Amino acid sequence: MGSLPVWVLVFVLCFSCICDVNANVIVEGTVFIEGKFPIAKTDEDFICATLDWWPPEKCDYGTCSWDHASLLNLDLKNVLFLNAVKAFSPLKIRLGGTLQDKVIYQTEDKLKPCIPFAKNSSEMFGFTQGCLPLARWDELNSFFNQSGALVIFGLNALRGKSIQPRNIATGPWDSTNTASLIRYTLKKGYSIYGWELGNELSGSGIGVGIDADQYAADTIILHSMIQDIYKEVGVKPQIIAPGGFFDHDWYQQFLAKTVGSLNVITHHIYNLGPGSDEHLLERILNPSTLDNGADVFRNLHNVVKNSPNDMAAWVGEAGGAYNSGRNKVTNTFVFSFWYLDQLGLASTYDTKTYCRQTLIGGNYGLLNTTTFVPNPDYYSALLWHRLMGRNVLLTNFTGTRMIRAYAHCAKQSQGITLLLINMDRNTTVQAKLNFNGTFMYLHKHRHHHHRHRSNVSPLPHRKQASVAFREEYHLTPMGGNIQSQIVLLNGKELRVDSSGLIPALEPVRVNSSDPITVASYSIVFVHMPSVVLPACR
């Protein structure tokens, strides 16, 4: 073959230079924050995680990822597990999952042996009926009391129903066994934040469904039961339902029939598809996929807003990828991109609580299923819990689609907290701030405020008598590998010590006049105590 023309060689060389430059590109962007008023409000304890019923025999795609993470066999004496829950002070924990509608509860008057779940492919969900022993319920509540957890218990909503050929469960709910458990719980002095009726039975259901009218009637029975059993108690547990996938017409009909009987409406999210999807990683890193996650929040928010029922909306269970997630993806650093974006989207649409599937168990646990060591998402959840306050601020970012931006009033402190997620592997972003002239910069060591109209930074460019600082928490994966299960905070590995203590999450202090640098494949929480917005006063 002859030599290439000179113009071809020049093009190839120039293209190589462009690629090399792009591999380390730094771009500028602007975070716009509307500070006049909050657009939504979350619960103080917005972060929630789940514990499930799945026994060790639960397997997906030839892999069994649950080990001893079930409510029935989880090691409640593990010090690391206790410390991981206590670190939130408090953490909402939702007890439930697919098998909850096959659980019967041992009762004091009928102390028959509790027969555990057994694998049986001919049974719905692949397992026989299981049983919760009262002794195990005692152990669980002892742990919850010690850890300070707020407990939401998922009740069996199929008890007494008949399964019809179209996989529709008909007939009234038999609440006898549930009433026995609740009376025992109250007699023992166990604190339950909420009782949730059913799991994934809304609409056509998963495996089986219940019509909205019948589900509403069953929920009213639960409400009446709680009112009766807790009649001597001032603050009664929340009535929660249906713990299913959002179906617009079903949810609308259900809400219309439960006026005055429902405190919280819950829905589940597995919007990334099956854990077996080989393209799961690419989907997590795709801004369009993340954007589409807003649809359910928006639609449910509109249904709730237009309902005569006064209740809160929760995400009752969200694992992203169903069938136990995917090892080396949903338990690694990259999944914090999806998870934190979900927390941001959910809060924007007035979701009060977000329950992650799971606290431990499967391939999507906040904790490693066998060692109890925190996965990266645990630290993402803990930072959100400690830094992001209840008031949600309208926020958007211009500069690149690969940055996700959310801001809240700061939690238990002055100022605001900004979350920036950079999903680009080759681009570092330097972000400036624009508050549209709505903020006041609070000088430290002074007793009065000075208003600045700067659209870039809370600090003017002239020298100040006292320099303001912000606190930054930069999360990056070990070795730059987004599929690492080890996360670095400000360059230092987060590691539990030999006694099982959760590491301190310490920020770095940065001059508030400097742009916020968000490295490629990184997450940054920025607490700005000196920025005072009307929305946060």
XYZ file of C-alpha atoms in Angstrom:
537
model
C 0.000 0.000 0.000
C 1.325 3.460 -0.869
C 1.931 6.292 1.624
C -1.034 8.284 2.926
C -1.666 11.813 1.645
C -0.351 14.601 3.852
C -3.886 15.921 4.611
C -4.906 12.472 5.930
C -1.891 12.342 8.239
C -2.650 15.837 9.532
C -6.305 14.880 10.183
C -5.310 11.720 12.061
C -2.781 13.586 14.183
C -5.235 16.383 14.980
C -7.997 13.922 15.833
C -5.601 12.109 18.192
C -4.818 15.384 19.932
C -8.497 16.211 20.367
C -9.182 12.806 21.869
C -6.265 13.147 24.236
C -7.424 16.584 25.341
C -10.997 15.382 25.844
C -9.755 12.546 28.045
C -8.791 15.140 30.657
C -11.128 18.008 29.871
C -12.199 20.583 32.452
C -15.496 22.348 31.819
C -17.325 25.120 33.624
C -20.951 25.058 34.641
C -23.464 26.934 36.747
C -25.788 25.696 39.466
C -28.982 27.743 39.588
C -30.776 27.618 42.960
C -34.134 29.300 43.568
C -34.015 30.473 47.148
C -37.301 32.317 47.626
C -39.350 29.360 48.834
C -39.063 25.563 49.113
C -40.708 23.540 46.349
C -41.288 20.495 48.573
C -40.634 19.127 52.033
C -39.424 15.699 53.164
C -39.632 13.940 56.508
C -36.799 14.644 58.927
C -35.990 10.931 58.684
C -36.305 10.716 54.892
C -33.806 7.853 54.587
C -35.293 4.397 55.089
C -34.057 0.863 54.352
C -35.738 -2.532 54.218
C -35.303 -5.951 55.754
C -36.799 -8.852 53.813
C -38.110 -12.365 54.400
C -36.117 -14.176 51.696
C -34.419 -17.355 52.992
C -30.962 -18.502 51.808
C -32.578 -20.656 49.103
C -33.761 -17.558 47.229
C -31.741 -17.585 44.001
C -31.806 -15.508 40.810
C -30.093 -16.338 37.522
C -28.257 -19.205 39.229
C -26.880 -17.055 42.048
C -28.066 -17.174 45.673
C -27.316 -13.764 47.199
C -29.384 -13.636 50.387
C -27.425 -15.872 52.772
C -28.635 -15.230 56.361
C -30.136 -11.764 55.778
C -33.750 -12.751 56.409
C -35.843 -11.302 59.213
C -35.935 -14.866 60.529
C -32.189 -15.598 60.600
C -30.295 -12.283 60.532
C -27.556 -12.017 63.189
C -28.987 -9.328 65.444
C -26.009 -9.488 67.793
C -23.525 -8.333 65.176
C -21.932 -5.161 66.572
C -21.241 -3.666 63.157
C -24.873 -4.147 62.168
C -26.024 -2.377 65.317
C -23.585 0.490 64.812
C -24.599 0.875 61.165
C -28.231 1.429 62.156
C -27.447 3.603 65.189
C -25.360 5.954 63.030
C -28.576 7.384 61.559
C -30.328 8.131 64.847
C -32.913 7.259 63.646
C -33.182 5.038 60.590
C -36.604 4.028 59.334
C -36.654 0.289 58.653
C -39.435 -1.292 56.635
C -39.960 -5.005 57.311
C -41.488 -6.731 54.325
C -41.128 -7.947 50.781
C -42.525 -10.517 48.403
C -43.069 -13.260 50.976
C -44.822 -11.046 53.548
C -48.221 -12.026 52.125
C -47.382 -15.669 52.911
C -46.383 -15.059 56.558
C -48.549 -16.122 59.495
C -47.815 -14.896 63.004
C -47.452 -17.146 65.989
C -49.942 -16.222 68.719
C -49.864 -16.542 72.509
C -53.011 -18.631 72.628
C -51.837 -21.014 69.895
C -48.159 -21.646 70.491
C -47.849 -24.254 67.795
C -44.432 -24.810 66.182
C -43.662 -22.151 63.590
C -42.927 -23.848 60.287
C -40.396 -21.856 58.221
C -40.535 -21.113 54.510
C -39.616 -24.061 52.296
C -38.642 -23.933 48.642
C -41.410 -25.278 46.405
C -41.522 -24.343 42.731
C -45.242 -25.125 42.485
C -46.103 -22.485 45.092
C -46.597 -18.769 44.390
C -43.209 -17.012 44.557
C -41.513 -20.416 44.787
C -41.931 -20.896 48.552
C -44.470 -22.347 50.940
C -46.145 -20.383 53.694
C -43.821 -19.265 56.501
C -44.246 -18.243 60.117
C -42.949 -15.520 62.444
C -42.264 -16.948 65.924
C -43.082 -14.655 68.824
C -39.618 -15.287 70.245
C -38.087 -13.929 67.023
C -40.429 -10.944 67.107
C -39.150 -10.265 70.629
C -35.540 -10.444 69.432
C -36.206 -8.112 66.520
C -37.875 -5.533 68.732
C -35.036 -5.703 71.225
C -32.660 -4.829 68.382
C -34.900 -2.026 67.110
C -35.138 -0.549 70.584
C -31.366 -0.715 71.070
C -30.624 0.801 67.654
C -33.310 3.488 67.817
C -34.870 2.382 64.517
C -38.349 3.492 63.450
C -40.162 0.306 62.420
C -42.677 -0.130 59.601
C -44.110 -3.657 59.553
C -45.569 -5.103 56.349
C -48.683 -7.186 57.033
C -50.070 -10.193 55.171
C -52.919 -8.796 53.049
C -53.843 -12.114 51.385
C -54.972 -13.842 54.574
C -58.467 -15.291 54.037
C -58.647 -14.453 50.327
C -59.291 -16.778 47.373
C -57.030 -16.657 44.320
C -59.090 -16.616 41.129
C -57.982 -17.850 37.667
C -56.959 -14.341 36.529
C -54.624 -14.155 39.540
C -57.001 -11.803 41.328
C -57.419 -12.266 45.074
C -61.046 -11.859 46.118
C -62.994 -11.776 49.339
C -62.532 -9.755 52.528
C -59.263 -9.719 54.423
C -59.126 -12.004 57.476
C -57.554 -9.706 60.066
C -57.697 -12.122 63.010
C -54.064 -13.222 62.921
C -52.872 -9.637 62.374
C -54.943 -8.361 65.309
C -53.313 -10.958 67.543
C -49.808 -9.813 66.539
C -50.656 -6.137 67.024
C -52.183 -6.726 70.467
C -49.122 -8.710 71.516
C -46.864 -5.930 70.185
C -48.688 -3.260 72.170
C -48.790 -5.403 75.334
C -45.009 -5.845 75.160
C -44.506 -2.122 74.753
C -42.896 -2.406 71.320
C -42.931 0.833 69.352
C -44.140 0.529 65.752
C -44.022 3.623 63.545
C -46.431 2.201 60.996
C -48.354 -0.881 59.886
C -48.335 -1.394 56.117
C -50.923 -3.595 54.422
C -49.701 -5.840 51.614
C -46.815 -6.017 49.193
C -47.060 -5.445 45.414
C -50.752 -6.321 45.128
C -51.877 -3.039 43.508
C -53.032 -2.943 39.881
C -52.475 -6.345 38.301
C -50.029 -7.128 41.103
C -46.864 -9.197 41.079
C -48.056 -12.797 41.153
C -51.520 -11.761 42.297
C -53.520 -8.531 42.526
C -56.430 -7.115 44.517
C -59.036 -4.744 43.079
C -58.806 -1.174 44.381
C -62.263 -1.227 45.999
C -61.512 -4.400 47.946
C -58.067 -3.156 48.964
C -59.645 0.061 50.223
C -62.168 -1.921 52.276
C -59.337 -3.979 53.785
C -57.387 -0.813 54.608
C -60.409 0.614 56.402
C -60.551 -2.580 58.492
C -56.889 -2.092 59.434
C -57.538 1.529 60.355
C -60.469 0.575 62.593
C -58.390 -2.150 64.225
C -55.548 0.259 65.005
C -57.975 2.802 66.428
C -59.440 0.131 68.690
C -56.250 -1.598 69.847
C -54.360 1.668 70.396
C -57.334 3.562 71.845
C -55.432 4.344 75.048
C -52.347 5.503 73.148
C -51.987 9.159 72.218
C -49.824 8.880 69.090
C -51.008 5.915 67.048
C -49.003 4.070 64.371
C -49.328 5.218 60.777
C -51.676 3.327 58.438
C -49.690 2.619 55.268
C -50.628 0.996 51.927
C -50.487 -0.467 49.315
C -46.739 -1.052 48.848
C -47.125 -1.781 45.147
C -46.201 -0.487 41.716
C -47.867 2.740 40.663
C -50.940 2.307 38.494
C -52.646 5.661 37.939
C -56.282 4.539 37.811
C -55.894 1.974 40.597
C -54.181 4.450 42.929
C -56.710 7.171 42.170
C -59.609 4.837 42.920
C -57.924 3.504 46.052
C -57.316 6.983 47.455
C -60.892 8.047 46.790
C -62.148 5.101 48.874
C -59.775 5.471 51.860
C -60.425 9.061 52.918
C -59.682 9.364 56.624
C -58.272 5.847 56.902
C -54.827 6.202 55.307
C -51.767 8.167 56.463
C -49.185 7.101 53.875
C -49.443 5.820 50.319
C -46.413 3.773 49.219
C -45.067 2.644 45.871
C -42.089 0.552 44.692
C -39.380 1.351 42.150
C -37.330 -1.060 40.022
C -37.008 1.155 36.963
C -33.659 -0.254 35.772
C -35.099 -3.626 34.777
C -33.839 -7.079 35.773
C -30.564 -7.641 37.577
C -29.580 -9.962 34.739
C -29.432 -7.082 32.238
C -25.888 -6.964 30.862
C -26.380 -3.284 30.021
C -27.338 -2.284 33.558
C -24.143 -0.273 34.049
C -24.764 1.773 30.919
C -28.347 2.436 31.971
C -27.222 3.816 35.323
C -24.804 6.196 33.564
C -27.395 7.374 31.022
C -28.917 10.778 31.915
C -32.036 9.979 29.899
C -32.663 6.858 31.967
C -32.336 8.893 35.154
C -34.580 11.638 33.775
C -37.286 9.075 33.025
C -37.269 8.129 36.701
C -39.115 11.375 37.427
C -42.274 10.249 35.630
C -43.666 8.079 38.424
C -42.889 10.689 41.090
C -44.590 13.390 39.043
C -47.671 11.304 38.264
C -48.165 10.077 41.822
C -47.631 13.601 43.151
C -50.465 14.830 40.919
C -52.766 12.002 42.023
C -52.091 12.753 45.692
C -52.472 16.510 45.201
C -55.870 16.064 43.564
C -57.107 13.472 46.046
C -59.553 14.283 48.864
C -57.348 12.136 51.081
C -54.742 13.912 53.209
C -51.745 11.616 53.203
C -48.013 11.486 52.502
C -46.332 9.689 49.604
C -43.424 7.330 50.280
C -41.194 5.090 48.240
C -41.741 1.910 50.255
C -39.164 -0.208 48.427
C -36.592 0.621 45.747
C -33.794 -1.641 44.613
C -33.395 -0.271 41.107
C -32.842 -3.662 39.453
C -35.304 -6.391 40.375
C -34.559 -10.013 41.241
C -31.941 -9.130 43.853
C -29.937 -6.619 41.811
C -26.625 -7.426 40.128
C -23.376 -8.265 41.870
C -20.496 -5.869 41.127
C -22.998 -3.204 40.029
C -25.785 -2.548 42.528
C -23.441 -3.075 45.487
C -20.637 -0.856 44.150
C -19.814 2.842 43.869
C -21.588 3.338 40.543
C -24.964 2.583 42.075
C -24.749 5.735 44.186
C -25.237 7.670 40.948
C -28.684 6.076 40.563
C -29.493 5.996 44.283
C -28.640 9.613 45.115
C -30.352 10.797 41.950
C -33.455 8.902 43.061
C -33.331 10.563 46.468
C -33.041 13.936 44.776
C -35.891 13.312 42.323
C -38.158 11.820 44.977
C -37.704 14.745 47.353
C -38.348 17.225 44.527
C -41.834 15.720 44.094
C -42.690 15.918 47.801
C -41.907 12.296 48.647
C -41.602 12.193 52.426
C -39.626 8.946 52.903
C -37.532 6.732 50.609
C -36.940 3.084 51.585
C -33.938 1.429 49.957
C -34.102 -2.274 49.154
C -32.228 -3.431 51.192
C -30.435 -2.575 54.408
C -28.831 -5.997 54.042
C -29.554 -8.877 51.687
C -29.372 -9.539 47.947
C -26.923 -7.685 45.724
C -28.347 -4.250 46.500
C -27.861 -4.018 50.264
C -26.431 -0.945 51.939
C -24.386 -3.469 53.924
C -22.472 -6.487 52.639
C -24.713 -9.529 53.085
C -22.107 -11.736 54.757
C -19.648 -9.330 56.428
C -22.015 -6.453 57.329
C -19.337 -4.025 56.053
C -20.943 -0.919 54.492
C -21.154 -0.761 50.722
C -20.645 2.662 49.069
C -24.367 3.447 49.060
C -24.436 3.214 52.849
C -22.149 6.230 53.116
C -24.128 8.074 50.424
C -27.297 7.500 52.463
C -25.631 8.563 55.713
C -24.302 11.794 54.226
C -27.720 12.614 52.780
C -29.331 11.888 56.160
C -26.923 14.174 58.016
C -26.648 17.029 55.532
C -29.851 17.381 53.486
C -32.619 19.129 55.406
C -36.375 18.934 54.938
C -36.862 21.969 52.672
C -36.198 21.179 48.999
C -34.900 23.921 46.695
C -35.516 24.215 42.966
C -32.125 23.445 41.411
C -30.733 22.948 37.926
C -27.314 22.760 36.344
C -26.117 24.112 32.994
C -22.865 23.062 31.374
C -23.154 19.305 30.819
C -25.917 16.724 30.983
C -23.666 14.414 32.973
C -24.002 16.486 36.147
C -27.023 15.897 38.403
C -27.680 18.678 40.908
C -29.960 18.907 43.964
C -30.081 21.355 46.864
C -31.872 21.451 50.224
C -31.777 23.734 53.194
C -29.086 22.351 55.484
C -30.046 19.901 58.195
C -29.854 21.114 61.800
C -27.610 24.010 60.822
C -27.649 27.275 58.909
C -27.265 27.535 55.184
C -27.870 25.049 52.401
C -26.452 21.749 51.198
C -25.807 21.111 47.515
C -25.385 17.662 45.968
C -23.495 17.325 42.672
C -23.124 13.983 40.871
C -20.643 13.732 37.980
C -21.280 10.651 35.851
C -18.703 11.544 33.198
C -15.496 9.497 33.210
C -13.408 12.086 31.346
C -14.667 15.462 32.528
C -13.967 17.478 35.651
C -16.501 20.223 36.291
C -15.898 23.557 37.966
C -19.282 24.790 39.129
C -20.272 28.330 40.010
C -23.415 29.238 41.927
C -26.290 31.484 40.953
C -28.923 32.300 43.581
C -30.781 34.857 41.442
C -30.077 37.530 44.026
C -32.154 35.842 46.733
C -29.431 35.087 49.281
C -27.788 36.938 52.100
C -24.181 36.200 52.984
C -23.777 35.758 56.720
C -20.476 37.103 58.016
C -19.019 34.989 60.762
C -18.162 36.660 64.040
C -20.660 39.467 63.378
C -24.184 40.114 64.561
C -25.624 41.508 61.357
C -26.110 40.473 57.743
C -24.764 41.970 54.548
C -26.758 41.466 51.381
C -24.892 40.748 48.158
C -26.380 40.568 44.672
C -23.601 38.472 43.171
C -24.925 35.731 40.909
C -21.769 33.680 41.132
C -20.655 33.309 44.701
C -21.803 34.273 48.188
C -18.459 36.052 48.644
C -17.734 39.341 46.890
C -14.366 39.607 45.203
C -13.040 42.287 47.502
C -11.129 41.201 50.570
C -13.279 40.496 53.627
C -12.465 41.038 57.262
C -13.532 37.460 57.903
C -13.330 34.839 55.149
C -16.245 32.402 54.843
C -15.683 28.738 54.192
C -17.847 25.917 52.999
C -17.583 22.216 53.846
C -17.161 19.678 51.060
C -17.518 15.895 51.074
C -16.021 14.342 47.917
C -16.874 10.679 47.306
C -14.765 8.746 44.794
C -14.231 5.030 44.104
C -11.040 3.237 45.051
C -8.585 3.391 42.154
C -11.084 5.265 40.009
C -12.990 2.024 39.444
C -16.703 2.791 39.628
C -17.383 -0.913 40.258
C -15.311 -0.847 43.430
C -16.998 -1.654 46.728
C -14.571 0.667 48.519
C -15.310 4.378 48.632
C -12.982 7.282 49.450
C -14.098 10.429 51.273
C -11.892 13.376 50.359
C -9.265 10.901 49.195
C -9.290 8.702 52.319
C -10.737 5.200 52.425
C -13.846 4.817 54.553
C -13.224 1.762 56.674
C -14.839 0.411 59.837
C -12.375 -0.211 62.657
C -11.706 -3.490 64.446
C -14.428 -2.760 67.014
C -17.081 -2.265 64.333
C -17.336 1.519 64.570
C -18.608 3.431 61.558
C -15.910 5.921 60.473
C -16.363 9.638 61.014
C -17.420 11.547 57.896
C -15.219 14.622 57.985
C -15.383 17.421 55.385
C -12.674 19.561 53.875
C -13.002 23.340 54.285
C -12.868 25.407 51.114
C -12.928 29.153 50.593
C -16.476 30.032 49.558
C -15.245 32.249 46.719
C -13.713 29.287 44.874
C -15.673 27.315 42.263
C -16.794 23.844 43.328
C -14.610 21.233 41.647
C -16.384 17.982 40.836
C -13.932 15.377 39.575
C -14.888 12.824 36.939
C -16.880 9.892 38.310
C -17.392 11.564 41.678
C -20.086 12.780 44.064
C -19.845 15.960 46.137
C -21.976 17.175 49.024
C -21.347 20.876 49.709
C -22.552 22.447 52.948
C -22.614 26.251 52.739
C -23.455 27.560 56.227
C -22.918 31.180 55.227
C -25.640 31.237 52.573
C -28.962 32.339 54.031
C -31.994 31.972 51.749
C -35.579 33.061 52.417
C -36.643 29.439 51.773
C -34.547 28.302 54.733
C -35.430 30.972 57.303
